[in-house]
Short mmCIF file of C-alpha atoms and ligand atoms in Angstrom, two decimals:
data_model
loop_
_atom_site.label_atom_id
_atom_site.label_comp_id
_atom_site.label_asym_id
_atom_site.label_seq_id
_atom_site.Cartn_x
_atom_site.Cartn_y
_atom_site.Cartn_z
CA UNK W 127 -37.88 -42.60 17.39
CA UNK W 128 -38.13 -39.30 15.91
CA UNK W 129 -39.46 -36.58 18.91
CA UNK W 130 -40.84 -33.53 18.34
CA UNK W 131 -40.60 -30.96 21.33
CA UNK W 132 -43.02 -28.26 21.43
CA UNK W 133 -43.02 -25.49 23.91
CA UNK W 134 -46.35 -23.82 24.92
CA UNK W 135 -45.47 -20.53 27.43
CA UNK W 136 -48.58 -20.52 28.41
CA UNK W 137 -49.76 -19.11 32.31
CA UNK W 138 -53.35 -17.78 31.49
CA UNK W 139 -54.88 -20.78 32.57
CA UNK W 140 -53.76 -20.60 35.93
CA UNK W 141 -53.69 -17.09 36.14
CA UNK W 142 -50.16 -16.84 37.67
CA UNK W 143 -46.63 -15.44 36.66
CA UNK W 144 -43.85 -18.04 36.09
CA UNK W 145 -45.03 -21.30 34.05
CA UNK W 146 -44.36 -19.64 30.97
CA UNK W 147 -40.48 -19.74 31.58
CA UNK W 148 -40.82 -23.72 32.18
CA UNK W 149 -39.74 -24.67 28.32
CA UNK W 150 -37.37 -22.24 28.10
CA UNK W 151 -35.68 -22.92 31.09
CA UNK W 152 -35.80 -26.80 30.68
CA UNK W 153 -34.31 -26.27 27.13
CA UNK W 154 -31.12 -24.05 29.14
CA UNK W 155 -30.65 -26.84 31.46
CA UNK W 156 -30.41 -29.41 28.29
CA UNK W 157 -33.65 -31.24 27.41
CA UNK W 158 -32.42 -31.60 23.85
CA UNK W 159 -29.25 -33.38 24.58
CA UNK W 160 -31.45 -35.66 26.95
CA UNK W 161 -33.46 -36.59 25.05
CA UNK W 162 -31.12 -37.46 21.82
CA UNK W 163 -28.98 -39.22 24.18
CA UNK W 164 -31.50 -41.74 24.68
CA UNK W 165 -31.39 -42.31 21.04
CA UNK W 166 -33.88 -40.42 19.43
CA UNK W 167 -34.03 -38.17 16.67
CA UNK W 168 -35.39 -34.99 18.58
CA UNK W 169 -36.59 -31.99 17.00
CA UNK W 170 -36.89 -28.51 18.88
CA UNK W 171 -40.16 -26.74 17.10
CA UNK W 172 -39.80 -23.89 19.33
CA UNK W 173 -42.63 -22.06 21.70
CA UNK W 174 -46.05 -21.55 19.96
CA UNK W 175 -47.04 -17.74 20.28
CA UNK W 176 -49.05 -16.67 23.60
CA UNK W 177 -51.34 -13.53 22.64
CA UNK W 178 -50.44 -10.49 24.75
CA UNK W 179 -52.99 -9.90 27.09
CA UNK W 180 -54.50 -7.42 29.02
CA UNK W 181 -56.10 -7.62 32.54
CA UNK W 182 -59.20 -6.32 30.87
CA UNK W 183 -59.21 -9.82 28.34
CA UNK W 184 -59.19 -11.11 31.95
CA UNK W 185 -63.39 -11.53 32.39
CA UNK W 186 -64.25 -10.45 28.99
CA UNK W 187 -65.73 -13.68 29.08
CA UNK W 188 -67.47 -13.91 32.36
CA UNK W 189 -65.51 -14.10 35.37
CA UNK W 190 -65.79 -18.44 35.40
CA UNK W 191 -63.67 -18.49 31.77
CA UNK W 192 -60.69 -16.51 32.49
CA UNK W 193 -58.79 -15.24 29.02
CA UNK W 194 -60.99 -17.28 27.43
CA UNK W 195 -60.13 -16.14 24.10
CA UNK W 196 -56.38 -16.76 24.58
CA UNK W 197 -56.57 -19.76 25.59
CA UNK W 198 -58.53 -21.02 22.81
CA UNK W 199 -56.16 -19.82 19.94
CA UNK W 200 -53.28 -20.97 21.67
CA UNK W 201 -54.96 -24.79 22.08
CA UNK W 202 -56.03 -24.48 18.60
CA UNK W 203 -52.63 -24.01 17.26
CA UNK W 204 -51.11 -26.52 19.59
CA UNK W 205 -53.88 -29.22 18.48
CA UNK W 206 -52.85 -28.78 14.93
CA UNK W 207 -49.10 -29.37 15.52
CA UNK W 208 -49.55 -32.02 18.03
CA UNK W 209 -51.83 -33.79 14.60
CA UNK W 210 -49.23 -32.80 12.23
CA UNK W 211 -46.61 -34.60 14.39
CA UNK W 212 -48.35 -37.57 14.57
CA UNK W 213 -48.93 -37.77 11.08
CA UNK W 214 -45.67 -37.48 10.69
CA UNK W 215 -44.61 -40.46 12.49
CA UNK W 216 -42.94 -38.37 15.10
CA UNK W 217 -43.99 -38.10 18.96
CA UNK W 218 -45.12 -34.98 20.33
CA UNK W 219 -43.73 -34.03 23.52
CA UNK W 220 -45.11 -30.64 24.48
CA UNK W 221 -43.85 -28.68 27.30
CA UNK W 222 -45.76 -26.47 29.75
CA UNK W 223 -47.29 -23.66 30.89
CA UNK W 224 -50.44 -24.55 32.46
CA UNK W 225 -52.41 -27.44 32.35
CA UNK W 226 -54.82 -26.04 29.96
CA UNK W 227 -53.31 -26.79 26.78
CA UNK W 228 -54.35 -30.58 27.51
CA UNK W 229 -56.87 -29.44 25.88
CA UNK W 230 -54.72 -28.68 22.07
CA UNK W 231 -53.26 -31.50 22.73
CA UNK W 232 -55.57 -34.28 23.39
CA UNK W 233 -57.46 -33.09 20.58
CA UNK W 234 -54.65 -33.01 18.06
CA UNK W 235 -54.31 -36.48 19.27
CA UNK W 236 -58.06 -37.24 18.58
CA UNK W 237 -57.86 -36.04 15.13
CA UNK W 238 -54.72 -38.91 14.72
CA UNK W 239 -56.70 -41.88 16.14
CA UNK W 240 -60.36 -42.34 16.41
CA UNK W 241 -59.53 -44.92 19.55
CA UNK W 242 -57.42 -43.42 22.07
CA UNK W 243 -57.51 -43.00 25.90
CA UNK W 244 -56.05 -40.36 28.68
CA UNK W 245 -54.46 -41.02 31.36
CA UNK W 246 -53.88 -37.92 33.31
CA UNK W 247 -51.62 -37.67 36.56
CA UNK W 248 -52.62 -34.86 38.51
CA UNK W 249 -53.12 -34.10 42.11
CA UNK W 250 -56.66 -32.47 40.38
CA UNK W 251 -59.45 -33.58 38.62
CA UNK W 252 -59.04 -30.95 36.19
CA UNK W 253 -62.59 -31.64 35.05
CA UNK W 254 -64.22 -28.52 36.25
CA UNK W 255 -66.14 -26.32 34.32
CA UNK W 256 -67.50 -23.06 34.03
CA UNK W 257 -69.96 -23.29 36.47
CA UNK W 258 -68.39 -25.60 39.22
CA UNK W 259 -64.93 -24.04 38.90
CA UNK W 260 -64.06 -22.19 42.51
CA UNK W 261 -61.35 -20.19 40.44
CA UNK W 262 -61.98 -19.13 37.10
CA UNK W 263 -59.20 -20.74 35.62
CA UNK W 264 -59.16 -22.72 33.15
CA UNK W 265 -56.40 -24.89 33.50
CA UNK W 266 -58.98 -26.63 36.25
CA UNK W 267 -61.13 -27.38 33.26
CA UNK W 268 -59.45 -29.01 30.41
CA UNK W 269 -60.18 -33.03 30.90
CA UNK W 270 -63.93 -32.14 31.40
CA UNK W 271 -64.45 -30.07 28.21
CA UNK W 272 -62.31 -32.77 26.58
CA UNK W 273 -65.17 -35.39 27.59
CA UNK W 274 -67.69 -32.78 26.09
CA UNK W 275 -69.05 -30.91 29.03
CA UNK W 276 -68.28 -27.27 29.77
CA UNK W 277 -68.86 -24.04 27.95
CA UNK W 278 -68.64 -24.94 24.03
CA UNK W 279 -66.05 -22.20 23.36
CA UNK W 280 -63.80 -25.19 25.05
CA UNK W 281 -65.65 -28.04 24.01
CA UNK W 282 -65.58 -27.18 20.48
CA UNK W 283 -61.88 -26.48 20.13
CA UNK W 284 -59.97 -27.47 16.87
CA UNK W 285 -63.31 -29.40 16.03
CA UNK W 286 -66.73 -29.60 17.26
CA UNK W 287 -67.60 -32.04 20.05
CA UNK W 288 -66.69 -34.04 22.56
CA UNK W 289 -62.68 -35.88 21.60
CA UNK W 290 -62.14 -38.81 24.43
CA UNK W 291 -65.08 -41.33 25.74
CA UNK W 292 -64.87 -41.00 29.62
CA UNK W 293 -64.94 -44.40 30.01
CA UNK W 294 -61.57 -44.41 28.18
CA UNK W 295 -60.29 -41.58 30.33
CA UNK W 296 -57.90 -42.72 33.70
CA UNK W 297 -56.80 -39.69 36.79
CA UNK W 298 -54.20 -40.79 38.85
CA UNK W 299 -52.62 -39.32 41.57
CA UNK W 300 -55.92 -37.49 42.46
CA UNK W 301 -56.05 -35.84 45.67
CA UNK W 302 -57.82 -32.78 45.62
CA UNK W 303 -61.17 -32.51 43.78
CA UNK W 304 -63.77 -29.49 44.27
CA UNK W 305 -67.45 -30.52 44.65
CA UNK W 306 -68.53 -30.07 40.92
CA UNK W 307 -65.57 -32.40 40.02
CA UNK W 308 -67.02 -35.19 42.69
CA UNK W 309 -70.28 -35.24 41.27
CA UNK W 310 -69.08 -35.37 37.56
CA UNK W 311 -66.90 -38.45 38.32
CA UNK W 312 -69.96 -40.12 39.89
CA UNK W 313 -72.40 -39.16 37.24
CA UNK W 314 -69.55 -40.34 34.79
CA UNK W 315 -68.42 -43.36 36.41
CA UNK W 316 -64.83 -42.21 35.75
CA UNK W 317 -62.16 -44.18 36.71
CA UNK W 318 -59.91 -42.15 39.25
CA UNK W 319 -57.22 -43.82 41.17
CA UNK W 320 -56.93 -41.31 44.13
CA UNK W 321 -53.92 -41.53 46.26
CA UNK W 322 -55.67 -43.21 49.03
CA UNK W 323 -55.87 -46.29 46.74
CA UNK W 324 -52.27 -45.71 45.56
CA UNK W 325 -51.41 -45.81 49.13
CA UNK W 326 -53.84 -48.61 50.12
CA UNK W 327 -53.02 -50.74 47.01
CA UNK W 328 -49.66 -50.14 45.49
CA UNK W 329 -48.93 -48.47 42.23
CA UNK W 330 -47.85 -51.52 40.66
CA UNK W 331 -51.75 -52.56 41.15
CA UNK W 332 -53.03 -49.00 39.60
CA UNK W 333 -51.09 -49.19 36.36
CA UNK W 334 -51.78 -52.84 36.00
CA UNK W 335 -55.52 -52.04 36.76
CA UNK W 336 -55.18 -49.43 34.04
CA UNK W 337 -53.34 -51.98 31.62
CA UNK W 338 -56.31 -54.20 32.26
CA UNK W 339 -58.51 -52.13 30.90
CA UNK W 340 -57.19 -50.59 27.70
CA UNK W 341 -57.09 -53.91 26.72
CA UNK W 342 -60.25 -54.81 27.60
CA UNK W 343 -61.58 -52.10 25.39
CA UNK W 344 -59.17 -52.43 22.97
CA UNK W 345 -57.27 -49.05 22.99
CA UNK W 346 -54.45 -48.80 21.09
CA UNK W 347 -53.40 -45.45 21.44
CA UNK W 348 -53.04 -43.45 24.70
CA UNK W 349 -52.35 -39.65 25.17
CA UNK W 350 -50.13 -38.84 28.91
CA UNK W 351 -50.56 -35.96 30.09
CA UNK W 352 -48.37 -35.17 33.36
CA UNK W 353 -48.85 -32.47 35.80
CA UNK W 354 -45.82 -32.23 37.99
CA UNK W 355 -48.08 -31.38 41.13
CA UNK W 356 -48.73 -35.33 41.04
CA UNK W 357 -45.66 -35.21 42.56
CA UNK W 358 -45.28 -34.61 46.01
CA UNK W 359 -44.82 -30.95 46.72
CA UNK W 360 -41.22 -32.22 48.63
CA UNK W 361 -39.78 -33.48 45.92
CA UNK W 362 -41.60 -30.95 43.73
CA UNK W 363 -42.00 -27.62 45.46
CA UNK W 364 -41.45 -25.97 41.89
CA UNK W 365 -45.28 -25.67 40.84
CA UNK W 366 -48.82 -23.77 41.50
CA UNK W 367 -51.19 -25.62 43.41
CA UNK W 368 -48.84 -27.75 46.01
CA UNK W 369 -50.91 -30.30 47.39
CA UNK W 370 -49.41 -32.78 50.25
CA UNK W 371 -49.43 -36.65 50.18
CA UNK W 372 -48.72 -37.11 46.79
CA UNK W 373 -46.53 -39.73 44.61
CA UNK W 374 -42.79 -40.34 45.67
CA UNK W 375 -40.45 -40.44 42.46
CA UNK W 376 -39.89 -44.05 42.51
CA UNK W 377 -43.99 -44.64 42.24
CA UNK W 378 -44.45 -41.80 39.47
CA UNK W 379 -40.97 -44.28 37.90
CA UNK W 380 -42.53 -47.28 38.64
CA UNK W 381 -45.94 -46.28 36.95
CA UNK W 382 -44.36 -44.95 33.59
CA UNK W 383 -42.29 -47.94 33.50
CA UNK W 384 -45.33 -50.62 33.53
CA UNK W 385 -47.80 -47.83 31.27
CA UNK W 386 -44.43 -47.27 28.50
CA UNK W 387 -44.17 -51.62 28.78
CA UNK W 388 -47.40 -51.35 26.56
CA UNK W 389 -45.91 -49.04 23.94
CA UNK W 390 -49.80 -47.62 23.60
CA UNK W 391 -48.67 -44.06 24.45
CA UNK W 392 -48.53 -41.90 21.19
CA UNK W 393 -47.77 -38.76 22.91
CA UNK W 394 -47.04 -36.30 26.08
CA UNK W 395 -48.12 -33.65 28.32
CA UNK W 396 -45.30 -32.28 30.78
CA UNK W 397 -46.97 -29.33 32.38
CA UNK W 398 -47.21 -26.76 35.77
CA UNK W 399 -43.48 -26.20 36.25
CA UNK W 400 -42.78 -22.88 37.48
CA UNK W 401 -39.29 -22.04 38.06
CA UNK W 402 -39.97 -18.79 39.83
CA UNK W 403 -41.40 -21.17 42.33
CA UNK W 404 -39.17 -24.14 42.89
CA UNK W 405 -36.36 -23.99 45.45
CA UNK W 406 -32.78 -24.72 43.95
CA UNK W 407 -33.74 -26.38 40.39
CA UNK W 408 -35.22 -29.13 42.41
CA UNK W 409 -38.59 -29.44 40.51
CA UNK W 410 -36.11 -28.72 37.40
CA UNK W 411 -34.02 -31.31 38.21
CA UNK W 412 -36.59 -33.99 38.36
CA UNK W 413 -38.79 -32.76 35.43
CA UNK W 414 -35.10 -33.60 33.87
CA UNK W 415 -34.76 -37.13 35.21
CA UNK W 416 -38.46 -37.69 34.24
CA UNK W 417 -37.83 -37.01 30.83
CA UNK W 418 -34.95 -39.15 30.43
CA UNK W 419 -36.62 -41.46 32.25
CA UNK W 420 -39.50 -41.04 29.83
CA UNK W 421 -36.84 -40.61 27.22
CA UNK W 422 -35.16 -43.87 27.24
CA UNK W 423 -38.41 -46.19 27.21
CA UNK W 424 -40.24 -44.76 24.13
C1 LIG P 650 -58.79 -26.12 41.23
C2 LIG P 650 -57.28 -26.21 41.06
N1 LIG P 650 -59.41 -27.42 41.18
C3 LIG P 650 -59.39 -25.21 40.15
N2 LIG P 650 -56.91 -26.90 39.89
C4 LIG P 650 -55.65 -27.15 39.52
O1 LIG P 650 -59.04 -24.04 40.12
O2 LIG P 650 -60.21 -25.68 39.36
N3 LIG P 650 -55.34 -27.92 38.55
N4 LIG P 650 -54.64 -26.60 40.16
O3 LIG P 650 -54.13 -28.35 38.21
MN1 LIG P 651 -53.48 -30.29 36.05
MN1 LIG P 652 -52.75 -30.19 39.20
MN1 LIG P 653 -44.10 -52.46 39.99
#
C-alpha cells in the first residue's frame, strides 16, 4: 500500500510545550524504515507549517477558543492533504501534536467518502466545546465540532457543516469526561465504550460490538484516530493529560487487530506524544511498536 506520512507540530491545542517535537522525533528514531519494512510504499510529506504565535493570539478569541485562529489554518491545510491523499489512493497517516487536528483530518476524510465513521481511542471525550470546555483548549473539542456542535469557526472548517453522523461515531477507552461532555453523549446517544465496560466485558467484545455495527449501517470507510493517553499512563507516561486505569498494550493490540480484520479503515490519527514528557523513550518506543503493529496489517 502506498502511505503517506504527514507531520502536524502542532501544541496550541493543548496549550503546552513538547508535542510539537513528536513527528520529528519519531522520524529520528525510524518511522520510515518501519513502516516500508512492512511492505509499503511510504512517503515522508514533511511537517505542515504551525503559525508563530504570540501569547496575545492566546484569547484573541475569547478565553474558551484558545489560538483559535491557528488552529483553524493549520486543520484547514491538513484536511486538504489528508483529501488529496486519499484521492490518490494512498493512506494518510498523520502524526501529532495535539489532538486537535482530528479535526483537518476527519474532514479531509469526509470530503473522500460521503459514508464514513470515527472511531476515536482516547482516555477523553474530546467532544467539548466552547462553552462546556473547563480549559480553553481546543484539542478537548475536536470530535464535537466534527458532529456539528461548537463555535462555527470549528464547525465550519475546510467546508461548512457538520462531517460525521454521531451515530456513526465510536470513543473507546473513555475514562475521563467533563460534565458538558456527559450530557452531549446522552443527548446524542453516542456510543462510548468506557473502560469500565472494557474491563467488565473484554475488548474482544468492544471491537466486535463496534464491527457489529458498521455493518449494520453499512459503513465502508472508517477514519482512526489514536490518542496515546488511551494508553495507560505506565506504559505511556510520555503524554499531557495522564489518566490512570487505562488500556494495557496487548488490549490497544488486540483491538487494532479485530478493527484492521475489516480493512474499513481509510486512514490515521497518531496524536499527544510529548517527548519532553516521557521517561526513557518509553512512550516512543511503543508509539514505534504501534505503528508497525499498525504497519504490517494495512
Ligand atoms: C479536558 C482534557 N477534557 C479538556 N481533554 C483532553 O480540556 O477539555 N483531551 N486532554 O485529550
Ligand atoms: Mn484526545
Ligand atoms: Mn486524551
Ligand atoms: Mn480478541
Amino acid at each position: 500500500m502506498k502511505i503517506n506520512v504527514i507531520g502536524v507540530p502542532l501544541n496550541l491545542g493543548c496549550d503546552r510545550e513538547g508535542v510539537e517535537r513528536a513527528p520529528n522525533h519519531l522520524r529520528e528514531r525510524g518511522l520510515m524504515r518501519i513502516i516500508r519494512k512492512n511492505g509499503h510504499r511510504a512517503f515522508d510529506l514533511g511537517n505542515l507549517y504551525v503559525p508563530l504565535v504570540s501569547e496575545a493570539d492566546k484569547f484573541a478569541r475569547g478565553r474558551s477558543l484558545k489560538y483559535l485562529d491557528a488552529i483553524v489554518e493549520v486543520n484547514n491545510n491538513l484536511a486538504e492533504l489528508v483529501y488529496d491523499t486519499l484521492r490518490g489512493g494512498a493512506f494518510p497517516l498523520v502524526i501529532g501534536g495535539d489532538h486537535s487536528l482530528g479535526l483537518g483530518s476527519a474532514s479531509g476524510v469526509g470530503k473522500s467518502f460521503d459514508d464514513f465513521g470515527i472511531i476515536w481511542l482516547d482516555a477523553h471525550g474530546d467532544i467539548n466545546t466552547s462553552e462546556t470546555s473547563p480549559s480553553g483548549n481546543i484539542h478537548g473539542m475536536p470530535l464535537s465540532a466534527l458532529m456539528g456542535m461548537g463555535s462555527e469557526e470549528l464547525v465550519n472548517i475546510y467546508a461548512p457543516g457538520n462531517k460525521v453522523n454521531p451515530q456513526n461515531v465510536f470513543l473507546v477507552g473513555t475514562r475521563s469526561l467533563d460534565e458538558g461532555e456527559q450530557a452531549l453523549i446522552e443527548r446524542e446517544q453516542l456510543s462510548v465504550y468506557t473502560m469500565d465496560m472494557i474491563h467488565l466485558k473484554g475488548i474482544g467484545f468492544v471491537a466486535e460490538d463496534i464491527k457489529r455495527k458498521l455493518k449494520e449501517r453499512k459503513i465502508r470507510n472508517v477514519h482512526f484516530s489514536i490518542d496515546v493517553d488511551s494508553i495507560d499512563p505506565r506504559f505511556a507516561p510520555g503524554t499531557g493529560t495522564r489518566v490512570c486505569e487505562g488500556l494495557m498494550p496487548d488490549e490497544f493490540k488486540d483491538f487494532v487487530e479485530h478493527i484492521l480484520s475489516t480493512n474499513l479503515i481509510k486512514s490515521m490519527d497518531l496524536v499527544e506524544l510529548n517527548p519532553e514528557l516521557d521517561v526513557n523513550d518509553q512512550t516512543t518506543n511503543l508509539c514505534l511498536d504501534i505503528i508497525d503493529y499498525i504497519t504490517a496489517r494495512l
